[in-house]
Coordinates of C-alpha atoms in Angstrom, one line a residue:
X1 CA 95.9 85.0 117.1
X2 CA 98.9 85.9 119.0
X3 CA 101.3 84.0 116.5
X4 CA 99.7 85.8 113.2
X5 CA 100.2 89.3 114.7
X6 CA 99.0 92.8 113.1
X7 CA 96.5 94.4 111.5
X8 CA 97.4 96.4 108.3
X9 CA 96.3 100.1 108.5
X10 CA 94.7 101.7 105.6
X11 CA 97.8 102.8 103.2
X12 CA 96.3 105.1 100.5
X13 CA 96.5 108.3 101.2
X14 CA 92.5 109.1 101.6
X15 CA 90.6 107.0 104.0
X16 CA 87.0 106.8 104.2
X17 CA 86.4 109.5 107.1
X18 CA 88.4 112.1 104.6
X19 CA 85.8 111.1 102.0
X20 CA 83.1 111.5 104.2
X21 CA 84.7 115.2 105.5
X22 CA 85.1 116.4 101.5
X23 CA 81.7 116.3 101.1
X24 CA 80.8 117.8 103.7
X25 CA 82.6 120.7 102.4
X26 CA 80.7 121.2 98.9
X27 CA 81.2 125.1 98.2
X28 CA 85.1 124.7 99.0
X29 CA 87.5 126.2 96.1
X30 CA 89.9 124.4 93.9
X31 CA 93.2 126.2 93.4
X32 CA 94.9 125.5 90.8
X33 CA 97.0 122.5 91.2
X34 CA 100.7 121.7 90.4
X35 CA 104.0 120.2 91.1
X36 CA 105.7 121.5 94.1
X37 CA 108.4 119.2 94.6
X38 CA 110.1 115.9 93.2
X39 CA 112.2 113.0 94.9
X40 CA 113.4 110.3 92.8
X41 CA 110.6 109.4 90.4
X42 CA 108.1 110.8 92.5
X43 CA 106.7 114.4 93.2
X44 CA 104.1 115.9 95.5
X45 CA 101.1 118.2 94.2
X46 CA 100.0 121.1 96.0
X47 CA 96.9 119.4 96.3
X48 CA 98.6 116.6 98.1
X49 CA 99.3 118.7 100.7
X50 CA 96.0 120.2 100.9
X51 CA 94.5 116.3 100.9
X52 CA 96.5 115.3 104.0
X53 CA 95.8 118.3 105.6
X54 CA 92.2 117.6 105.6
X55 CA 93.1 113.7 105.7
X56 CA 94.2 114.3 109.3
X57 CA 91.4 116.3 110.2
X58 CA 88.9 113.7 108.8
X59 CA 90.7 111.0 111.6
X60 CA 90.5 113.4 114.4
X61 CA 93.9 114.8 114.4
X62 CA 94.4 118.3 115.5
X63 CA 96.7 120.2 112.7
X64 CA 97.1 123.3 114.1
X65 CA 100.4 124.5 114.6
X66 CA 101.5 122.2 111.4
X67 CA 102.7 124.4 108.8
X68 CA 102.3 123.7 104.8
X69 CA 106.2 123.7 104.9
X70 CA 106.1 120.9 107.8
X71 CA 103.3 119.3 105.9
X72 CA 105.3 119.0 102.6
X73 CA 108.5 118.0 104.3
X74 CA 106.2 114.7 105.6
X75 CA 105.3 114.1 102.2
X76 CA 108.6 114.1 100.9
X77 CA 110.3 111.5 103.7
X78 CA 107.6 109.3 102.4
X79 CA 108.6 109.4 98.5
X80 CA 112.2 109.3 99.7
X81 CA 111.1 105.9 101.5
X82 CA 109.5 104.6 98.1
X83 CA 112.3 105.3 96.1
X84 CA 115.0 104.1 98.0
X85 CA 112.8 101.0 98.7
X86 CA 112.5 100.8 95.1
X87 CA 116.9 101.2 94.6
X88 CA 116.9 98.3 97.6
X89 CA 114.9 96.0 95.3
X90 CA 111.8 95.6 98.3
X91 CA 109.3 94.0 96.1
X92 CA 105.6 95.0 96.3
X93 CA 103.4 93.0 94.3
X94 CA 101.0 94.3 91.3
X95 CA 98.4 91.6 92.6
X96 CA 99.0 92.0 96.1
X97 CA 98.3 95.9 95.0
X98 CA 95.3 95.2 92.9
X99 CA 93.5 93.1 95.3
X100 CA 94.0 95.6 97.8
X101 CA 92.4 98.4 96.1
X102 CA 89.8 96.6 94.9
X103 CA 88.7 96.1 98.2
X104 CA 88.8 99.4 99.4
X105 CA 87.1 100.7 96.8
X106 CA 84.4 98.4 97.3
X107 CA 84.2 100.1 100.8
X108 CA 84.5 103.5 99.6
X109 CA 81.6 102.7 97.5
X110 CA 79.5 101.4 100.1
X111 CA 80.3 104.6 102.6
X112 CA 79.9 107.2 100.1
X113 CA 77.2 105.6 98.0
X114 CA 78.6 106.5 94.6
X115 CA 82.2 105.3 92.6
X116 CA 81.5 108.7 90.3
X117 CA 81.7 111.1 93.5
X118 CA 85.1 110.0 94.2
X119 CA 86.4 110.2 90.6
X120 CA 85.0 113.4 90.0
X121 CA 86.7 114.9 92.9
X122 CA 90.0 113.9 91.8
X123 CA 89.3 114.8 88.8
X124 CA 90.0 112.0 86.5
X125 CA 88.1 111.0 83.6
X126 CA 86.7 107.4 84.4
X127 CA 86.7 104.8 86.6
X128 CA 90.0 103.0 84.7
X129 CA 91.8 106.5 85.2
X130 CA 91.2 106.8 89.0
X131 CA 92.6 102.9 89.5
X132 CA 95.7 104.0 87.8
X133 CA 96.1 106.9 89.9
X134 CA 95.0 104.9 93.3
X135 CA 97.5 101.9 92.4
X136 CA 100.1 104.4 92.5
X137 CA 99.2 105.6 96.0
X138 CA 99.0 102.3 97.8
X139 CA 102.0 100.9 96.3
X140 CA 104.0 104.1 96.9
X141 CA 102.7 103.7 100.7
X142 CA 103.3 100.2 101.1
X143 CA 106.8 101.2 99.6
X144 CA 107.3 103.5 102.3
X145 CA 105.9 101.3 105.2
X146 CA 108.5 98.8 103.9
X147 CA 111.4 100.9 103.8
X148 CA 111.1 102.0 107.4
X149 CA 110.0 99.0 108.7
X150 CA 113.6 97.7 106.9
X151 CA 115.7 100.7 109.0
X152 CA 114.5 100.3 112.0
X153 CA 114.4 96.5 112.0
X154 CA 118.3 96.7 111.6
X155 CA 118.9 99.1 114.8
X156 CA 119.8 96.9 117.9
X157 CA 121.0 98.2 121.1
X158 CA 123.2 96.5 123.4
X159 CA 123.1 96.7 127.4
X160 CA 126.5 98.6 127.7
X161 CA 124.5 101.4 125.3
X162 CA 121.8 101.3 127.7
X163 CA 123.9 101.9 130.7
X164 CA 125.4 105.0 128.7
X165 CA 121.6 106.2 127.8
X166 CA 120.7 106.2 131.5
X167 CA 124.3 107.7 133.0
X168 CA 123.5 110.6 130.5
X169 CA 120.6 111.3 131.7
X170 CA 120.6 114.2 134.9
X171 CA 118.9 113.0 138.2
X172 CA 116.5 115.8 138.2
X173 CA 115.3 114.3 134.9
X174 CA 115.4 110.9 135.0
X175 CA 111.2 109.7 134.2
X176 CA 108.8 108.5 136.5
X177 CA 107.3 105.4 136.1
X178 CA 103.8 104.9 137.4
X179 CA 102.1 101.9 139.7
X180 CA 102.4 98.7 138.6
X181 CA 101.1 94.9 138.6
X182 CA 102.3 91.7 137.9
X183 CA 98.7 89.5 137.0
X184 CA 98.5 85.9 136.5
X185 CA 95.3 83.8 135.3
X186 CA 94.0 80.3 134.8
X187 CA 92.1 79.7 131.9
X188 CA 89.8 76.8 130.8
X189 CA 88.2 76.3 127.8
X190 CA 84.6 74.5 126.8
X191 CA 85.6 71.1 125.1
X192 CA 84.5 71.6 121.3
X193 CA 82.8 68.5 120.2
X194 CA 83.6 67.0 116.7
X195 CA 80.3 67.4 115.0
X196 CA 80.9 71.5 115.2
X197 CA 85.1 71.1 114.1
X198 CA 83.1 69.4 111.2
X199 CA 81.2 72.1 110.5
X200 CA 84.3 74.2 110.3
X201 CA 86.0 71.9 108.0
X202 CA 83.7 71.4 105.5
X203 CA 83.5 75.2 105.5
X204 CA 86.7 75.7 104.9
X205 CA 86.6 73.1 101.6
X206 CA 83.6 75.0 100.4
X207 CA 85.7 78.0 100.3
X208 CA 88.4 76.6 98.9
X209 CA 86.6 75.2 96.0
X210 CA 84.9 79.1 95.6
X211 CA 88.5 80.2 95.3
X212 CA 89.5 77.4 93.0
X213 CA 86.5 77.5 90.8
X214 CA 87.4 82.2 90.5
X215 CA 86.7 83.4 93.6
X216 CA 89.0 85.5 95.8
X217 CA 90.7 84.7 98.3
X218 CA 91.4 87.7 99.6
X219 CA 87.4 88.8 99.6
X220 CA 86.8 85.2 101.3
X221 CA 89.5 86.2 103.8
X222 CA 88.0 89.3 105.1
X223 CA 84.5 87.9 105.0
X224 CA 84.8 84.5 106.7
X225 CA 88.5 84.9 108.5
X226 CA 88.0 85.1 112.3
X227 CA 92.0 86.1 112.6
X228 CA 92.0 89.8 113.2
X229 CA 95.6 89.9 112.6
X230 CA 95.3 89.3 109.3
X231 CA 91.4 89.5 108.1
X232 CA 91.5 92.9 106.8
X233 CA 94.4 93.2 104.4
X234 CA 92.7 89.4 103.2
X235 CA 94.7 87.1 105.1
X236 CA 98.2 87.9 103.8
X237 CA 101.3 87.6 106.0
X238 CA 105.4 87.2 104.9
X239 CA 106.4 84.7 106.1
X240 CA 110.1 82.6 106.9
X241 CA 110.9 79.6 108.3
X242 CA 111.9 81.7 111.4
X243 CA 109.1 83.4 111.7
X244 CA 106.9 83.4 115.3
X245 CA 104.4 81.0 114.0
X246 CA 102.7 78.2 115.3
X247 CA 104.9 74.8 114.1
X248 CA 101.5 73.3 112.4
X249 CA 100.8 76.8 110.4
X250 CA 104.8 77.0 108.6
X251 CA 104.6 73.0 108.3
X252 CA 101.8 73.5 106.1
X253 CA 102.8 76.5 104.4
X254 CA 106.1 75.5 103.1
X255 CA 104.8 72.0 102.0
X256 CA 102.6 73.7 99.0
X257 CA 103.2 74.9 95.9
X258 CA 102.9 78.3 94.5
X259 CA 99.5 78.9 93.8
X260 CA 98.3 75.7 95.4
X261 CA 95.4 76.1 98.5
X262 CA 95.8 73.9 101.6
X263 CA 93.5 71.2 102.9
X264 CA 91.9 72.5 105.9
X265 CA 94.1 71.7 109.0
X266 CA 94.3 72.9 112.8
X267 CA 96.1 74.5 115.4
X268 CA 95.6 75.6 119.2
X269 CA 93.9 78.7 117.1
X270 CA 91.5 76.6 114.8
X271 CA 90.9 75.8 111.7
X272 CA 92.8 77.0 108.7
X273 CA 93.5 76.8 104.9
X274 CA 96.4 78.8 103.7
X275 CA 96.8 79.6 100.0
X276 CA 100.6 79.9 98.9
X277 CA 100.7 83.4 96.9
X278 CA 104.0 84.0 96.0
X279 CA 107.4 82.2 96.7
X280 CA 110.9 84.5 97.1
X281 CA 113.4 82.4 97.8
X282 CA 113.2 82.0 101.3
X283 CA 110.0 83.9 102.2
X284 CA 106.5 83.4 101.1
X285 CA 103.8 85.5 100.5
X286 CA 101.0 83.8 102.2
X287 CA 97.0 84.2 102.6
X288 CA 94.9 82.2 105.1
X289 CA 91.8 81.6 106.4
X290 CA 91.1 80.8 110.4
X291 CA 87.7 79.6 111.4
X292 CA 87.2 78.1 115.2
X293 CA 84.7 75.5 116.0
X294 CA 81.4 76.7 118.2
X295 CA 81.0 75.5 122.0
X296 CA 77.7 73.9 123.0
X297 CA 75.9 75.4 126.1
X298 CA 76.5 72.0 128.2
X299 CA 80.4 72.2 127.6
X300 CA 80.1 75.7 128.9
X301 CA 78.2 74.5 131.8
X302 CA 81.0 71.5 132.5
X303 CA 84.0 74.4 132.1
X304 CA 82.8 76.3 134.8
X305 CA 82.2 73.3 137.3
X306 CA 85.7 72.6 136.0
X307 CA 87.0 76.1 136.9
X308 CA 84.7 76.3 140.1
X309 CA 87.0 73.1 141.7
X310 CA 90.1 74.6 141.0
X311 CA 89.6 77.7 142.3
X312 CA 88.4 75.7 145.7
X313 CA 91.7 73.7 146.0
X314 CA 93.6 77.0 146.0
X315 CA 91.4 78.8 148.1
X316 CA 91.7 75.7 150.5
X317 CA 95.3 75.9 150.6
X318 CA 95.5 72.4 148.5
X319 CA 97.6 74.1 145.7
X320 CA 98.7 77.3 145.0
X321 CA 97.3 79.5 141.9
X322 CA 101.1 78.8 140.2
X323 CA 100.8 75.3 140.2
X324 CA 97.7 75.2 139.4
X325 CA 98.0 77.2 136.4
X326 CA 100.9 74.9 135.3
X327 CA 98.1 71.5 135.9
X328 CA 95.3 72.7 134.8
X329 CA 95.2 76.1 132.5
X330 CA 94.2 75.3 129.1
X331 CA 96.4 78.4 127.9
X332 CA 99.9 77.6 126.4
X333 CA 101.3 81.3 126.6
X334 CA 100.7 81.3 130.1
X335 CA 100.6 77.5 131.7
X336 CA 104.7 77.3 132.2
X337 CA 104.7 80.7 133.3
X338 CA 102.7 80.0 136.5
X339 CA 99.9 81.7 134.8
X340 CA 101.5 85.2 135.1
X341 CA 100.6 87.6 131.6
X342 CA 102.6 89.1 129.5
X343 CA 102.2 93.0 128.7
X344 CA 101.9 93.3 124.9
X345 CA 102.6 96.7 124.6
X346 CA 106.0 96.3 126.6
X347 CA 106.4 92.3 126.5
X348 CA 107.1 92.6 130.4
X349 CA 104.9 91.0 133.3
X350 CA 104.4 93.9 134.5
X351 CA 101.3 96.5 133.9
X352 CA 101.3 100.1 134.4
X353 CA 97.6 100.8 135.8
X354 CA 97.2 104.1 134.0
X355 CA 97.9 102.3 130.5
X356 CA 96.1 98.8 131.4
X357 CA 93.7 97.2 129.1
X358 CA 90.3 98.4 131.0
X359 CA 88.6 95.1 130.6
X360 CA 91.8 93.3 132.3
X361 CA 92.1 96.6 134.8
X362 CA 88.7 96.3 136.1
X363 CA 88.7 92.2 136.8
X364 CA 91.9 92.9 138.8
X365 CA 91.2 96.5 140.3
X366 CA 89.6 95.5 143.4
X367 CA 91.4 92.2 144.2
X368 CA 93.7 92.3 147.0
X369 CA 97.5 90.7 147.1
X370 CA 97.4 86.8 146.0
X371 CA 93.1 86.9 146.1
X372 CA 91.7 85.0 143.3
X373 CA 88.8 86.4 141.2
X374 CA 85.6 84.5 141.4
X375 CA 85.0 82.6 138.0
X376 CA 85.2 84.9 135.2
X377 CA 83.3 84.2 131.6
X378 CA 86.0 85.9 128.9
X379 CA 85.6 85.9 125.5
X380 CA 87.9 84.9 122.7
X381 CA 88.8 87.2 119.9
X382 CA 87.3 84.2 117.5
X383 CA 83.8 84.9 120.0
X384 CA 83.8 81.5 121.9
X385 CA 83.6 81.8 125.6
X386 CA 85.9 80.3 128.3
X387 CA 85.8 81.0 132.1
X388 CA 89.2 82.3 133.9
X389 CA 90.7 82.9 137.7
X390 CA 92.6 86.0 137.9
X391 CA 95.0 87.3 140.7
X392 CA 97.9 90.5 141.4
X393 CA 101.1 88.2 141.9
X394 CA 103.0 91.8 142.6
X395 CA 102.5 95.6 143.1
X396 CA 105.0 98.0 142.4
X397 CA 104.5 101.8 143.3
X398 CA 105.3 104.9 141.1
X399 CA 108.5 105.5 141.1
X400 CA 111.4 107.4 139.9
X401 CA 113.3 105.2 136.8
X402 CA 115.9 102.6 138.3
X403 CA 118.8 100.9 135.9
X404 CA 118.1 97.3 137.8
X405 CA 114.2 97.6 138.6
X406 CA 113.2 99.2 135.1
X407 CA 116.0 98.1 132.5
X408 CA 113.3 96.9 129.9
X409 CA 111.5 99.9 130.2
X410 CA 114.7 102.1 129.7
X411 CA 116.2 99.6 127.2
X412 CA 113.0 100.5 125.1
X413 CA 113.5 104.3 125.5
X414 CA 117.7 104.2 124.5
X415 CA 116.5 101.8 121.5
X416 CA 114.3 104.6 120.3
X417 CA 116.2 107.5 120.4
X418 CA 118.9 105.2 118.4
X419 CA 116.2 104.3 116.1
X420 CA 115.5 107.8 115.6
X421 CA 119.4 108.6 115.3
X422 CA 119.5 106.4 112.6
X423 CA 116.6 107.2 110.6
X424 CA 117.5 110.4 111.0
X425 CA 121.4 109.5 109.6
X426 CA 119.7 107.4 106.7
X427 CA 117.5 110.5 105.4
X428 CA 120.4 112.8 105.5
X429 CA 122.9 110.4 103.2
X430 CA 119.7 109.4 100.7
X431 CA 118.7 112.5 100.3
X432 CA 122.4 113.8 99.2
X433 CA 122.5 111.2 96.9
X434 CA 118.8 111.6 95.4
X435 CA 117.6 114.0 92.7
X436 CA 115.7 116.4 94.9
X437 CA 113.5 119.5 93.4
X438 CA 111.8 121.4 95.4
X439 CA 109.4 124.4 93.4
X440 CA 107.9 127.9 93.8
X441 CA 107.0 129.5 97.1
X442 CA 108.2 126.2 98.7
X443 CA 112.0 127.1 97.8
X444 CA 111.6 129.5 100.8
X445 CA 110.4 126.7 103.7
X446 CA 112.7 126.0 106.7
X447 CA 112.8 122.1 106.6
X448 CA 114.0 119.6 109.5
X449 CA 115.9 118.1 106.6
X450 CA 118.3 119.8 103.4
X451 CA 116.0 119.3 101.0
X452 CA 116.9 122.2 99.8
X453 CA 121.0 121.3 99.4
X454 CA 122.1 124.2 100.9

């Protein structure tokens, strides 16, 4: 779903992979652990450091080069994130927490094959003890993830700042932006008949009398939710009433009651029922469920007879692919737009080849100016099939950066390095005002930031 956006990383700090990697490594030494440093309520072990250390390694990052100094000063931005979050009254839920963990302990379970390997090696005495500890990791982390998401959300950047960003930088360094292409597609999708939304429906009120009856939600979320947005972290979004959502979706969701589970009800998506978690004033804590109706073979078959016409009246000259797109396409995002996409990762038109989706790159790699693609069967992230046309509106060479030409793409660079500006502004003023303690042979590290106070 475009609307529901996001998945939620893992936020403990061990995923599965470093579980995997610490057992691989059965003869390694345990030093004696201790407190090396403390922000706020918080402190950092030395084992912490050695954890993400390995934690990294485990998800194929490369740490060399990364000192235990560097490593530690990482770990302490984050606790300076959770505390402050915690001084800005950010509010992380003990059952949004618990459910949370839960699951992911579930999966470490099922990956390592035993719940007593992973409390042994952390050395706690039961299963109750190791909750405690691992509650405190993911709240601290979703803490953290809060907090920054809160600083940067509040840096904006105005056009007369971008100007300044470009003037400053010299000719001789100014980057190079690589080919480009503007793409456009029509899209038409299998009629779903009413017996299979039916199906769907009455799925979706079996669940929702499981959850009312002491199931989860959250477990029925990730196994049954076809929005991968959302179907990891069990459905849950935040959401206001100005919020990017579909109309029918916030309708819904600010009509129940805390506590209270939707009827099922549909969007251009699918098929949903949303359970109201938690109400904060203004914003709700949300969890939902999307299911999408099956296509039949034989509506298949009639979409691509559909598709096959439409692409003869513009080959033919009867229509062109823009007008078309805005008749016939049977995808909103796109229709009013003349069918031309829109790059996610930059929310431009245009596409840089070397960074293109390689599905989308190879439908349009050997397509010459204003060609259209033969028929093309796509799939939908909830697994039905539609057919699409596809053609390059535009081509743009590499090229050295331009104010006019590339202003998005510049506007994005200047908004980071103010972004980084004012993290960077934000850590030195918190960290003069928070208690700070910083232990043993780490009193000698050279950090990025004064933790230190000198």
């Amino acid at each position: 779903m475009k609307v529901l956006t996001s998945k939620l990383a893992l936020i403990f700090g061990v995923t599965i992979a470093f579980l995997n990697q610490m057992y691989a490594q059965p003869n390694s030494k345990k030093k004696i652990d201790g407190v090396v440093a403390e922000v706020g309520e918080y402190v950092v072990l030395d084992s912490d450091v050695d954890k993400t250390f390995i934690e990294l390694q485990a998800q194929g990052v490369s740490t060399e080069g990364i000192s235990r100094c560097e490593m530690l000063g990482k770990l302490l931005e984050d606790r300076l994130y959770a505390h402050q979050a915690i001084q800005d009254s950010i509010v992380v839920t003990d059952a949004e927490v618990n459910e949370y963990m839960n699951n992911q302990i579930d999966q470490m379970v099922e990956q390592v094959g035993d719940i007593d390997k992973v409390i042994k090696f952390y050395n706690k005495k039961n299963l109750e003890d190791f909750k405690t500890y691992f509650f405190d990791i993911i709240k601290m982390n979703k803490l953290t993830s809060q907090m920054q998401r809160k600083i940067i959300d509040e840096v904006t950047i105005t056009p007369e700042e971008v100007r300044t960003f470009f003037k400053k930088i010299p000719k001789d360094e100014l980057p190079v932006f690589g080919a480009e292409m503007e793409v456009a597609q029509i899209v038409v999708k299998p009629v779903v008949s009413q017996a299979e939304k039916q199906k769907v429906i009455d799925k979706l009120k079996e669940l929702k009398k499981e959850v009312q009856e002491g199931s989860s939600f959250f477990s029925r979320a990730i196994l049954y939710s076809e929005d991968p947005g959302s179907k990891s972290n069990g459905g849950y979004y935040k959401l206001t009433k100005k919020t990017q959502f579909v109309k029918e979706f916030k309708d819904v969701a600010f009509s129940l009651q805390e506590g209270e589970i939707s009827e099922p009800f549909e969007t251009e998506y699918g098929y949903h029922i949303i359970y109201l978690e938690k109400v904060r004033g203004q914003e709700l804590d949300v969890r939902h469920i999307l299911m999408a109706p099956k296509v039949t073979p034989e509506a298949l078959a009639e979409a691509k007879t559909k598709i096959e016409s439409i692409r003869k009246r513009i080959v033919d000259g009867e229509i062109t692919f823009a007008e078309a797109a805005r008749q016939y396409s049977d995808e909103k995002e796109t229709r009013n737009s003349g069918g031309l996409l829109m790059n996610p990762r930059t929310m431009e038109t245009r596409f840089e080849l070397t960074k293109m989706d390689p599905t989308l790159y190879s439908q349009v790699s050997d397509l010459k100016d204003k060609e259209v693609s033969l028929p093309l069967i796509d799939q939908e992230q909830n697994g039905n099939r539609r057919y699409k046309l596809i053609t390059v509106t535009n081509r743009f060479e590499e090229h050295t950066a331009d104010f006019s030409t590339d202003y998005m793409k510049i506007k994005e660079l200047a908004l980071k390095e103010k972004q980084i500006k004012a993290v960077a502004k934000w850590s030195e003023e918190k960290i003069k005002e928070t208690y700070v303690k910083i232990n043993g042979e780490y009193r000698d590290c050279t950090f990025t930031n004064n933790w230190l106070k000198k």
